[in-house]
């Protein structure tokens, strides 16, 4: 495998690898709970055939000082456990949306650092590695603000303004805004509708905004598709192997290694370090070519 500055050997940005780990975490959290929920629901449902009233705590063999906190009747337990499932899906959507927003900010910052002239319509006119070696590190605070809030039409327009249109992104804008509004209702209104003015005469709480399991899976799929579309566009056009070169730069500085005089055994040492970070590590020739490129920039 040959080293090419703007052709990433493993296709994904490091930001995307982090996002995928968050995706896995969200799925593991939800689906580890699903069998327990369905089993408990089945046991409690079966208990209703008993001729004498039974408590969910007894049916589920709950013990300890907190067993008394379990709803006393089957009907009240069923209402509460269903509401809990809605809350679980709601909060996980909040987390998954936050993971996407964090990913986009990190990927955009990486792309700007890698290809600093891109935002001026001169993509690849400057290699960000040359700035890195000179310790020029723009913060891009104003550019990143565009991805912190606002509608998804505004956010996708901000990406397009910096890096051109992302193929396959526009078809998800409407659904992304539904997710954004839902996420805000969970974060700021206890899962209820966000009203411009609260009802000062109301005592009863409003109903929660529902989210079914099907809707939950669909929204997670949408977030995943959006992240993949953005990553493909930025990696292929603006990031390339910047993260690897950046990591190598920091590693050399931290270990006081002069890249221009590195020996072959040090190449192997760096390859071992890289193996602990990412899968599908390239071979020694690739690393040697990467180091040669770094030295020539």
PDB file of C-alpha atoms in Angstrom:
ATOM      1  CA  UNK A   1       0.000   0.000   0.000  1.00  0.00           C
ATOM      2  CA  UNK A   2       1.386   3.370  -1.055  1.00  0.00           C
ATOM      3  CA  UNK A   3       1.092   6.483   1.079  1.00  0.00           C
ATOM      4  CA  UNK A   4      -1.000   9.241  -0.486  1.00  0.00           C
ATOM      5  CA  UNK A   5      -1.647  12.496   1.367  1.00  0.00           C
ATOM      6  CA  UNK A   6      -5.321  12.776   0.414  1.00  0.00           C
ATOM      7  CA  UNK A   7      -6.214   9.103   0.138  1.00  0.00           C
ATOM      8  CA  UNK A   8      -6.862   7.638   3.568  1.00  0.00           C
ATOM      9  CA  UNK A   9      -5.768   4.039   3.868  1.00  0.00           C
ATOM     10  CA  UNK A  10      -8.649   3.011   6.165  1.00  0.00           C
ATOM     11  CA  UNK A  11     -11.332   5.327   4.693  1.00  0.00           C
ATOM     12  CA  UNK A  12     -12.559   6.730   8.042  1.00  0.00           C
ATOM     13  CA  UNK A  13     -11.497   9.797   9.997  1.00  0.00           C
ATOM     14  CA  UNK A  14     -10.438   9.269  13.589  1.00  0.00           C
ATOM     15  CA  UNK A  15     -13.377  11.466  14.559  1.00  0.00           C
ATOM     16  CA  UNK A  16     -15.659   8.976  12.815  1.00  0.00           C
ATOM     17  CA  UNK A  17     -14.114   6.067  14.676  1.00  0.00           C
ATOM     18  CA  UNK A  18     -14.988   7.814  17.946  1.00  0.00           C
ATOM     19  CA  UNK A  19     -18.543   8.451  16.708  1.00  0.00           C
ATOM     20  CA  UNK A  20     -18.975   4.770  15.872  1.00  0.00           C
ATOM     21  CA  UNK A  21     -17.899   3.816  19.376  1.00  0.00           C
ATOM     22  CA  UNK A  22     -20.596   6.138  20.729  1.00  0.00           C
ATOM     23  CA  UNK A  23     -23.090   4.483  18.355  1.00  0.00           C
ATOM     24  CA  UNK A  24     -22.139   1.075  19.716  1.00  0.00           C
ATOM     25  CA  UNK A  25     -22.486   2.332  23.286  1.00  0.00           C
ATOM     26  CA  UNK A  26     -25.997   3.674  22.641  1.00  0.00           C
ATOM     27  CA  UNK A  27     -27.095   0.408  21.024  1.00  0.00           C
ATOM     28  CA  UNK A  28     -25.535  -1.733  23.754  1.00  0.00           C
ATOM     29  CA  UNK A  29     -27.239   0.305  26.478  1.00  0.00           C
ATOM     30  CA  UNK A  30     -30.672   0.041  24.888  1.00  0.00           C
ATOM     31  CA  UNK A  31     -30.596  -3.551  23.713  1.00  0.00           C
ATOM     32  CA  UNK A  32     -29.095  -4.890  26.938  1.00  0.00           C
ATOM     33  CA  UNK A  33     -32.197  -3.530  28.670  1.00  0.00           C
ATOM     34  CA  UNK A  34     -34.723  -4.759  26.074  1.00  0.00           C
ATOM     35  CA  UNK A  35     -34.737  -8.481  27.053  1.00  0.00           C
ATOM     36  CA  UNK A  36     -35.082  -7.611  30.749  1.00  0.00           C
ATOM     37  CA  UNK A  37     -38.000  -5.290  29.965  1.00  0.00           C
ATOM     38  CA  UNK A  38     -39.839  -7.842  27.825  1.00  0.00           C
ATOM     39  CA  UNK A  39     -39.247 -10.679  30.296  1.00  0.00           C
ATOM     40  CA  UNK A  40     -40.425  -8.638  33.287  1.00  0.00           C
ATOM     41  CA  UNK A  41     -43.465  -7.424  31.342  1.00  0.00           C
ATOM     42  CA  UNK A  42     -44.349 -11.008  30.425  1.00  0.00           C
ATOM     43  CA  UNK A  43     -44.081 -12.223  34.029  1.00  0.00           C
ATOM     44  CA  UNK A  44     -46.220  -9.385  35.379  1.00  0.00           C
ATOM     45  CA  UNK A  45     -48.756  -9.813  32.579  1.00  0.00           C
ATOM     46  CA  UNK A  46     -49.065 -13.535  33.352  1.00  0.00           C
ATOM     47  CA  UNK A  47     -49.704 -12.776  37.019  1.00  0.00           C
ATOM     48  CA  UNK A  48     -52.981 -11.055  36.134  1.00  0.00           C
ATOM     49  CA  UNK A  49     -54.551 -14.481  35.636  1.00  0.00           C
ATOM     50  CA  UNK A  50     -54.160 -15.155  39.358  1.00  0.00           C
ATOM     51  CA  UNK A  51     -57.407 -15.275  41.354  1.00  0.00           C
ATOM     52  CA  UNK A  52     -55.863 -13.143  44.093  1.00  0.00           C
ATOM     53  CA  UNK A  53     -54.206  -9.722  43.626  1.00  0.00           C
ATOM     54  CA  UNK A  54     -50.426  -9.883  43.367  1.00  0.00           C
ATOM     55  CA  UNK A  55     -47.805  -7.180  43.570  1.00  0.00           C
ATOM     56  CA  UNK A  56     -45.204  -6.693  40.812  1.00  0.00           C
ATOM     57  CA  UNK A  57     -42.501  -6.736  43.505  1.00  0.00           C
ATOM     58  CA  UNK A  58     -43.462 -10.290  44.496  1.00  0.00           C
ATOM     59  CA  UNK A  59     -43.831 -11.459  40.895  1.00  0.00           C
ATOM     60  CA  UNK A  60     -40.359 -10.161  40.036  1.00  0.00           C
ATOM     61  CA  UNK A  61     -38.796 -11.480  43.262  1.00  0.00           C
ATOM     62  CA  UNK A  62     -37.678  -7.974  44.207  1.00  0.00           C
ATOM     63  CA  UNK A  63     -35.959  -7.781  47.592  1.00  0.00           C
ATOM     64  CA  UNK A  64     -34.134  -5.222  49.665  1.00  0.00           C
ATOM     65  CA  UNK A  65     -35.147  -1.857  51.113  1.00  0.00           C
ATOM     66  CA  UNK A  66     -36.106  -0.390  47.727  1.00  0.00           C
ATOM     67  CA  UNK A  67     -38.598  -3.121  46.828  1.00  0.00           C
ATOM     68  CA  UNK A  68     -41.297  -1.036  48.509  1.00  0.00           C
ATOM     69  CA  UNK A  69     -40.731   1.706  45.923  1.00  0.00           C
ATOM     70  CA  UNK A  70     -42.000  -0.506  43.097  1.00  0.00           C
ATOM     71  CA  UNK A  71     -45.567   0.437  42.033  1.00  0.00           C
ATOM     72  CA  UNK A  72     -47.986  -1.630  44.087  1.00  0.00           C
ATOM     73  CA  UNK A  73     -50.407  -2.713  41.370  1.00  0.00           C
ATOM     74  CA  UNK A  74     -49.902  -4.431  38.046  1.00  0.00           C
ATOM     75  CA  UNK A  75     -51.624  -1.604  36.164  1.00  0.00           C
ATOM     76  CA  UNK A  76     -49.504   1.138  37.738  1.00  0.00           C
ATOM     77  CA  UNK A  77     -46.301  -0.869  37.172  1.00  0.00           C
ATOM     78  CA  UNK A  78     -47.159  -1.403  33.509  1.00  0.00           C
ATOM     79  CA  UNK A  79     -47.801   2.314  33.005  1.00  0.00           C
ATOM     80  CA  UNK A  80     -44.528   3.229  34.689  1.00  0.00           C
ATOM     81  CA  UNK A  81     -42.367   0.683  32.880  1.00  0.00           C
ATOM     82  CA  UNK A  82     -43.740   1.767  29.505  1.00  0.00           C
ATOM     83  CA  UNK A  83     -43.017   5.395  30.388  1.00  0.00           C
ATOM     84  CA  UNK A  84     -39.512   4.396  31.444  1.00  0.00           C
ATOM     85  CA  UNK A  85     -38.917   2.827  28.037  1.00  0.00           C
ATOM     86  CA  UNK A  86     -39.947   6.096  26.410  1.00  0.00           C
ATOM     87  CA  UNK A  87     -37.539   7.953  28.701  1.00  0.00           C
ATOM     88  CA  UNK A  88     -34.749   5.514  27.887  1.00  0.00           C
ATOM     89  CA  UNK A  89     -35.228   6.017  24.149  1.00  0.00           C
ATOM     90  CA  UNK A  90     -35.556   9.772  24.598  1.00  0.00           C
ATOM     91  CA  UNK A  91     -32.361  10.216  26.593  1.00  0.00           C
ATOM     92  CA  UNK A  92     -30.409   7.942  24.262  1.00  0.00           C
ATOM     93  CA  UNK A  93     -31.536  10.066  21.307  1.00  0.00           C
ATOM     94  CA  UNK A  94     -30.218  13.105  23.191  1.00  0.00           C
ATOM     95  CA  UNK A  95     -26.895  11.324  23.630  1.00  0.00           C
ATOM     96  CA  UNK A  96     -26.736  10.112  20.030  1.00  0.00           C
ATOM     97  CA  UNK A  97     -27.538  13.584  18.699  1.00  0.00           C
ATOM     98  CA  UNK A  98     -24.814  15.043  20.898  1.00  0.00           C
ATOM     99  CA  UNK A  99     -22.398  12.450  19.521  1.00  0.00           C
ATOM    100  CA  UNK A 100     -23.230  13.539  15.954  1.00  0.00           C
ATOM    101  CA  UNK A 101     -22.785  17.230  16.766  1.00  0.00           C
ATOM    102  CA  UNK A 102     -19.477  16.522  18.506  1.00  0.00           C
ATOM    103  CA  UNK A 103     -18.354  14.431  15.550  1.00  0.00           C
ATOM    104  CA  UNK A 104     -19.207  17.174  13.034  1.00  0.00           C
ATOM    105  CA  UNK A 105     -17.337  19.832  15.007  1.00  0.00           C
ATOM    106  CA  UNK A 106     -14.268  17.617  15.316  1.00  0.00           C
ATOM    107  CA  UNK A 107     -14.347  16.522  11.662  1.00  0.00           C
ATOM    108  CA  UNK A 108     -14.815  20.097  10.436  1.00  0.00           C
ATOM    109  CA  UNK A 109     -11.937  21.333  12.622  1.00  0.00           C
ATOM    110  CA  UNK A 110      -9.722  18.510  11.329  1.00  0.00           C
ATOM    111  CA  UNK A 111     -10.632  19.361   7.731  1.00  0.00           C
ATOM    112  CA  UNK A 112      -9.907  23.067   8.278  1.00  0.00           C
ATOM    113  CA  UNK A 113      -6.550  22.300   9.894  1.00  0.00           C
ATOM    114  CA  UNK A 114      -5.688  19.831   7.125  1.00  0.00           C
ATOM    115  CA  UNK A 115      -6.785  22.038   4.217  1.00  0.00           C
ATOM    116  CA  UNK A 116      -6.743  25.633   5.535  1.00  0.00           C
ATOM    117  CA  UNK A 117      -7.262  27.310   2.156  1.00  0.00           C
ATOM    118  CA  UNK A 118     -10.447  25.320   1.450  1.00  0.00           C
ATOM    119  CA  UNK A 119     -12.704  27.879   3.132  1.00  0.00           C
ATOM    120  CA  UNK A 120     -11.336  30.473   0.702  1.00  0.00           C
ATOM    121  CA  UNK A 121     -12.097  28.334  -2.337  1.00  0.00           C
ATOM    122  CA  UNK A 122      -8.467  27.230  -2.770  1.00  0.00           C
ATOM    123  CA  UNK A 123      -8.601  23.634  -1.584  1.00  0.00           C
ATOM    124  CA  UNK A 124      -5.187  21.962  -1.147  1.00  0.00           C
ATOM    125  CA  UNK A 125      -3.331  25.184  -2.008  1.00  0.00           C
ATOM    126  CA  UNK A 126      -1.795  24.918   1.472  1.00  0.00           C
ATOM    127  CA  UNK A 127      -0.985  21.655   3.208  1.00  0.00           C
ATOM    128  CA  UNK A 128      -2.009  21.999   6.841  1.00  0.00           C
ATOM    129  CA  UNK A 129       0.983  19.879   7.833  1.00  0.00           C
ATOM    130  CA  UNK A 130       3.250  22.803   6.928  1.00  0.00           C
ATOM    131  CA  UNK A 131       1.317  24.998   9.374  1.00  0.00           C
ATOM    132  CA  UNK A 132       1.450  22.235  11.979  1.00  0.00           C
ATOM    133  CA  UNK A 133       5.242  22.074  11.722  1.00  0.00           C
ATOM    134  CA  UNK A 134       5.393  25.861  12.144  1.00  0.00           C
ATOM    135  CA  UNK A 135       3.075  25.612  15.174  1.00  0.00           C
ATOM    136  CA  UNK A 136       0.386  27.662  13.410  1.00  0.00           C
ATOM    137  CA  UNK A 137      -2.853  26.424  14.929  1.00  0.00           C
ATOM    138  CA  UNK A 138      -5.955  28.518  14.116  1.00  0.00           C
ATOM    139  CA  UNK A 139      -8.860  27.926  16.511  1.00  0.00           C
ATOM    140  CA  UNK A 140     -11.635  28.525  13.943  1.00  0.00           C
ATOM    141  CA  UNK A 141     -14.019  29.502  16.748  1.00  0.00           C
ATOM    142  CA  UNK A 142     -16.379  31.463  14.509  1.00  0.00           C
ATOM    143  CA  UNK A 143     -16.538  28.713  11.911  1.00  0.00           C
ATOM    144  CA  UNK A 144     -17.341  26.073  14.538  1.00  0.00           C
ATOM    145  CA  UNK A 145     -20.082  28.181  16.155  1.00  0.00           C
ATOM    146  CA  UNK A 146     -22.223  27.532  13.092  1.00  0.00           C
ATOM    147  CA  UNK A 147     -22.487  23.877  14.131  1.00  0.00           C
ATOM    148  CA  UNK A 148     -23.434  24.434  17.779  1.00  0.00           C
ATOM    149  CA  UNK A 149     -27.055  25.504  17.270  1.00  0.00           C
ATOM    150  CA  UNK A 150     -29.612  26.511  14.681  1.00  0.00           C
ATOM    151  CA  UNK A 151     -31.675  24.514  12.220  1.00  0.00           C
ATOM    152  CA  UNK A 152     -30.077  21.742  10.235  1.00  0.00           C
ATOM    153  CA  UNK A 153     -30.637  23.749   7.079  1.00  0.00           C
ATOM    154  CA  UNK A 154     -28.369  26.398   8.593  1.00  0.00           C
ATOM    155  CA  UNK A 155     -25.802  23.817   9.707  1.00  0.00           C
ATOM    156  CA  UNK A 156     -25.640  22.006   6.372  1.00  0.00           C
ATOM    157  CA  UNK A 157     -25.345  25.369   4.620  1.00  0.00           C
ATOM    158  CA  UNK A 158     -22.382  26.159   6.893  1.00  0.00           C
ATOM    159  CA  UNK A 159     -20.671  22.913   5.861  1.00  0.00           C
ATOM    160  CA  UNK A 160     -21.354  23.659   2.194  1.00  0.00           C
ATOM    161  CA  UNK A 161     -19.957  27.170   2.620  1.00  0.00           C
ATOM    162  CA  UNK A 162     -16.657  25.742   3.816  1.00  0.00           C
ATOM    163  CA  UNK A 163     -16.306  22.532   1.838  1.00  0.00           C
ATOM    164  CA  UNK A 164     -18.988  22.413  -0.841  1.00  0.00           C
ATOM    165  CA  UNK A 165     -22.195  20.368  -0.870  1.00  0.00           C
ATOM    166  CA  UNK A 166     -22.042  17.023   0.910  1.00  0.00           C
ATOM    167  CA  UNK A 167     -23.608  14.383  -1.369  1.00  0.00           C
ATOM    168  CA  UNK A 168     -26.611  12.659   0.193  1.00  0.00           C
ATOM    169  CA  UNK A 169     -26.952  15.092   3.094  1.00  0.00           C
ATOM    170  CA  UNK A 170     -29.849  17.311   1.988  1.00  0.00           C
ATOM    171  CA  UNK A 171     -32.374  14.437   1.965  1.00  0.00           C
ATOM    172  CA  UNK A 172     -31.977  14.091   5.753  1.00  0.00           C
ATOM    173  CA  UNK A 173     -32.487  17.753   6.726  1.00  0.00           C
ATOM    174  CA  UNK A 174     -36.213  17.477   7.475  1.00  0.00           C
ATOM    175  CA  UNK A 175     -35.737  14.406   9.678  1.00  0.00           C
ATOM    176  CA  UNK A 176     -32.714  15.966  11.402  1.00  0.00           C
ATOM    177  CA  UNK A 177     -34.831  18.951  12.390  1.00  0.00           C
ATOM    178  CA  UNK A 178     -37.503  16.667  13.853  1.00  0.00           C
ATOM    179  CA  UNK A 179     -34.772  15.026  15.913  1.00  0.00           C
ATOM    180  CA  UNK A 180     -33.388  18.441  16.941  1.00  0.00           C
ATOM    181  CA  UNK A 181     -36.801  19.665  18.140  1.00  0.00           C
ATOM    182  CA  UNK A 182     -37.429  16.408  20.001  1.00  0.00           C
ATOM    183  CA  UNK A 183     -33.971  16.512  21.580  1.00  0.00           C
ATOM    184  CA  UNK A 184     -34.576  20.072  22.816  1.00  0.00           C
ATOM    185  CA  UNK A 185     -37.923  19.076  24.324  1.00  0.00           C
ATOM    186  CA  UNK A 186     -36.205  16.308  26.294  1.00  0.00           C
ATOM    187  CA  UNK A 187     -33.336  18.508  27.414  1.00  0.00           C
ATOM    188  CA  UNK A 188     -35.293  21.652  28.243  1.00  0.00           C
ATOM    189  CA  UNK A 189     -38.926  20.682  28.879  1.00  0.00           C
ATOM    190  CA  UNK A 190     -38.821  17.317  30.653  1.00  0.00           C
ATOM    191  CA  UNK A 191     -39.778  15.541  27.456  1.00  0.00           C
ATOM    192  CA  UNK A 192     -42.772  17.803  26.824  1.00  0.00           C
ATOM    193  CA  UNK A 193     -43.482  20.321  24.078  1.00  0.00           C
ATOM    194  CA  UNK A 194     -41.467  23.517  24.214  1.00  0.00           C
ATOM    195  CA  UNK A 195     -44.031  26.286  24.589  1.00  0.00           C
ATOM    196  CA  UNK A 196     -43.200  29.938  24.103  1.00  0.00           C
ATOM    197  CA  UNK A 197     -45.156  30.762  27.251  1.00  0.00           C
ATOM    198  CA  UNK A 198     -45.953  28.306  30.064  1.00  0.00           C
ATOM    199  CA  UNK A 199     -49.539  27.806  31.234  1.00  0.00           C
ATOM    200  CA  UNK A 200     -49.517  29.526  34.624  1.00  0.00           C
ATOM    201  CA  UNK A 201     -52.871  28.029  35.658  1.00  0.00           C
ATOM    202  CA  UNK A 202     -52.082  24.390  34.903  1.00  0.00           C
ATOM    203  CA  UNK A 203     -51.311  21.886  37.648  1.00  0.00           C
ATOM    204  CA  UNK A 204     -51.393  18.632  35.690  1.00  0.00           C
ATOM    205  CA  UNK A 205     -48.232  17.852  33.708  1.00  0.00           C
ATOM    206  CA  UNK A 206     -48.478  17.565  29.939  1.00  0.00           C
ATOM    207  CA  UNK A 207     -48.032  14.199  28.291  1.00  0.00           C
ATOM    208  CA  UNK A 208     -44.539  13.214  27.206  1.00  0.00           C
ATOM    209  CA  UNK A 209     -43.636  13.383  23.548  1.00  0.00           C
ATOM    210  CA  UNK A 210     -43.764   9.710  22.542  1.00  0.00           C
ATOM    211  CA  UNK A 211     -40.992   7.906  20.698  1.00  0.00           C
ATOM    212  CA  UNK A 212     -41.624   4.336  19.614  1.00  0.00           C
ATOM    213  CA  UNK A 213     -38.934   1.699  19.262  1.00  0.00           C
ATOM    214  CA  UNK A 214     -39.353   1.850  15.482  1.00  0.00           C
ATOM    215  CA  UNK A 215     -38.945   5.620  15.494  1.00  0.00           C
ATOM    216  CA  UNK A 216     -35.925   5.275  17.800  1.00  0.00           C
ATOM    217  CA  UNK A 217     -34.198   2.882  15.402  1.00  0.00           C
ATOM    218  CA  UNK A 218     -35.048   5.051  12.395  1.00  0.00           C
ATOM    219  CA  UNK A 219     -33.591   8.165  14.031  1.00  0.00           C
ATOM    220  CA  UNK A 220     -30.392   6.390  15.028  1.00  0.00           C
ATOM    221  CA  UNK A 221     -30.101   5.209  11.431  1.00  0.00           C
ATOM    222  CA  UNK A 222     -30.559   8.774  10.171  1.00  0.00           C
ATOM    223  CA  UNK A 223     -27.843  10.098  12.493  1.00  0.00           C
ATOM    224  CA  UNK A 224     -25.510   7.342  11.317  1.00  0.00           C
ATOM    225  CA  UNK A 225     -26.164   8.050   7.627  1.00  0.00           C
ATOM    226  CA  UNK A 226     -25.508  11.762   8.135  1.00  0.00           C
ATOM    227  CA  UNK A 227     -22.207  11.142   9.923  1.00  0.00           C
ATOM    228  CA  UNK A 228     -21.095   8.718   7.211  1.00  0.00           C
ATOM    229  CA  UNK A 229     -21.994  11.150   4.417  1.00  0.00           C
ATOM    230  CA  UNK A 230     -20.096  14.014   6.052  1.00  0.00           C
ATOM    231  CA  UNK A 231     -17.096  11.825   6.815  1.00  0.00           C
ATOM    232  CA  UNK A 232     -16.817  10.441   3.294  1.00  0.00           C
ATOM    233  CA  UNK A 233     -16.894  13.949   1.816  1.00  0.00           C
ATOM    234  CA  UNK A 234     -14.397  15.485   4.233  1.00  0.00           C
ATOM    235  CA  UNK A 235     -11.973  12.552   4.267  1.00  0.00           C
ATOM    236  CA  UNK A 236     -11.834  12.173   0.487  1.00  0.00           C
ATOM    237  CA  UNK A 237     -11.536  15.873  -0.263  1.00  0.00           C
ATOM    238  CA  UNK A 238      -9.930  17.634   2.696  1.00  0.00           C
ATOM    239  CA  UNK A 239      -8.641  15.372   5.497  1.00  0.00           C
ATOM    240  CA  UNK A 240      -6.897  12.441   3.865  1.00  0.00           C
ATOM    241  CA  UNK A 241      -4.031  11.277   6.088  1.00  0.00           C
ATOM    242  CA  UNK A 242      -3.843  14.490   8.141  1.00  0.00           C
ATOM    243  CA  UNK A 243      -4.732  12.784  11.427  1.00  0.00           C
ATOM    244  CA  UNK A 244      -1.997  10.195  10.979  1.00  0.00           C
ATOM    245  CA  UNK A 245       0.580  12.862  10.098  1.00  0.00           C
ATOM    246  CA  UNK A 246      -0.609  14.981  13.026  1.00  0.00           C
ATOM    247  CA  UNK A 247      -0.275  12.036  15.393  1.00  0.00           C
ATOM    248  CA  UNK A 248       3.224  11.318  14.078  1.00  0.00           C
ATOM    249  CA  UNK A 249       4.183  14.986  14.538  1.00  0.00           C
ATOM    250  CA  UNK A 250       3.034  15.006  18.169  1.00  0.00           C
ATOM    251  CA  UNK A 251       4.682  11.629  18.861  1.00  0.00           C
ATOM    252  CA  UNK A 252       8.038  12.868  17.569  1.00  0.00           C
ATOM    253  CA  UNK A 253       7.865  16.052  19.638  1.00  0.00           C
ATOM    254  CA  UNK A 254       6.840  14.196  22.778  1.00  0.00           C
ATOM    255  CA  UNK A 255       9.676  11.692  22.407  1.00  0.00           C
ATOM    256  CA  UNK A 256      12.216  14.256  21.170  1.00  0.00           C
ATOM    257  CA  UNK A 257      12.722  12.406  17.914  1.00  0.00           C
ATOM    258  CA  UNK A 258      14.016  14.133  14.801  1.00  0.00           C
ATOM    259  CA  UNK A 259      11.920  12.742  11.901  1.00  0.00           C
ATOM    260  CA  UNK A 260      14.652  13.637   9.411  1.00  0.00           C
ATOM    261  CA  UNK A 261      17.147  11.258  11.038  1.00  0.00           C
ATOM    262  CA  UNK A 262      14.831   8.450  12.153  1.00  0.00           C
ATOM    263  CA  UNK A 263      16.224   4.932  11.892  1.00  0.00           C
ATOM    264  CA  UNK A 264      14.310   1.929  10.570  1.00  0.00           C
ATOM    265  CA  UNK A 265      13.872   0.451  14.050  1.00  0.00           C
ATOM    266  CA  UNK A 266      12.154   3.688  15.108  1.00  0.00           C
ATOM    267  CA  UNK A 267       9.815   3.302  12.122  1.00  0.00           C
ATOM    268  CA  UNK A 268       8.846  -0.101  13.503  1.00  0.00           C
ATOM    269  CA  UNK A 269       8.330   1.359  16.959  1.00  0.00           C
ATOM    270  CA  UNK A 270       5.941   3.962  15.592  1.00  0.00           C
ATOM    271  CA  UNK A 271       4.102   1.266  13.634  1.00  0.00           C
ATOM    272  CA  UNK A 272       3.593  -0.638  16.898  1.00  0.00           C
ATOM    273  CA  UNK A 273       2.247   2.518  18.562  1.00  0.00           C
ATOM    274  CA  UNK A 274      -0.155   3.013  15.674  1.00  0.00           C
ATOM    275  CA  UNK A 275      -1.351  -0.573  15.979  1.00  0.00           C
ATOM    276  CA  UNK A 276      -2.692   0.214  19.434  1.00  0.00           C
ATOM    277  CA  UNK A 277      -4.794   3.069  18.079  1.00  0.00           C
ATOM    278  CA  UNK A 278      -6.460   1.796  14.947  1.00  0.00           C
ATOM    279  CA  UNK A 279      -7.213  -1.407  13.079  1.00  0.00           C
ATOM    280  CA  UNK A 280      -5.810  -2.426   9.714  1.00  0.00           C
ATOM    281  CA  UNK A 281      -2.439  -0.776  10.312  1.00  0.00           C
ATOM    282  CA  UNK A 282      -0.469  -0.221   7.068  1.00  0.00           C
ATOM    283  CA  UNK A 283       2.944  -1.802   6.516  1.00  0.00           C
ATOM    284  CA  UNK A 284       6.460  -0.486   7.048  1.00  0.00           C
ATOM    285  CA  UNK A 285       6.792   0.822   3.483  1.00  0.00           C
ATOM    286  CA  UNK A 286       3.678   2.937   3.980  1.00  0.00           C
ATOM    287  CA  UNK A 287       5.077   4.411   7.200  1.00  0.00           C
ATOM    288  CA  UNK A 288       8.450   5.080   5.563  1.00  0.00           C
ATOM    289  CA  UNK A 289       6.708   6.927   2.710  1.00  0.00           C
ATOM    290  CA  UNK A 290       4.587   8.880   5.202  1.00  0.00           C
ATOM    291  CA  UNK A 291       7.675   9.983   7.133  1.00  0.00           C
ATOM    292  CA  UNK A 292       9.396  10.950   3.899  1.00  0.00           C
ATOM    293  CA  UNK A 293       6.352  13.032   2.936  1.00  0.00           C
ATOM    294  CA  UNK A 294       6.287  14.700   6.360  1.00  0.00           C
ATOM    295  CA  UNK A 295       9.947  15.661   6.027  1.00  0.00           C
ATOM    296  CA  UNK A 296       9.410  17.136   2.564  1.00  0.00           C
ATOM    297  CA  UNK A 297       6.483  19.383   3.516  1.00  0.00           C
TER     298      UNK A 297
END
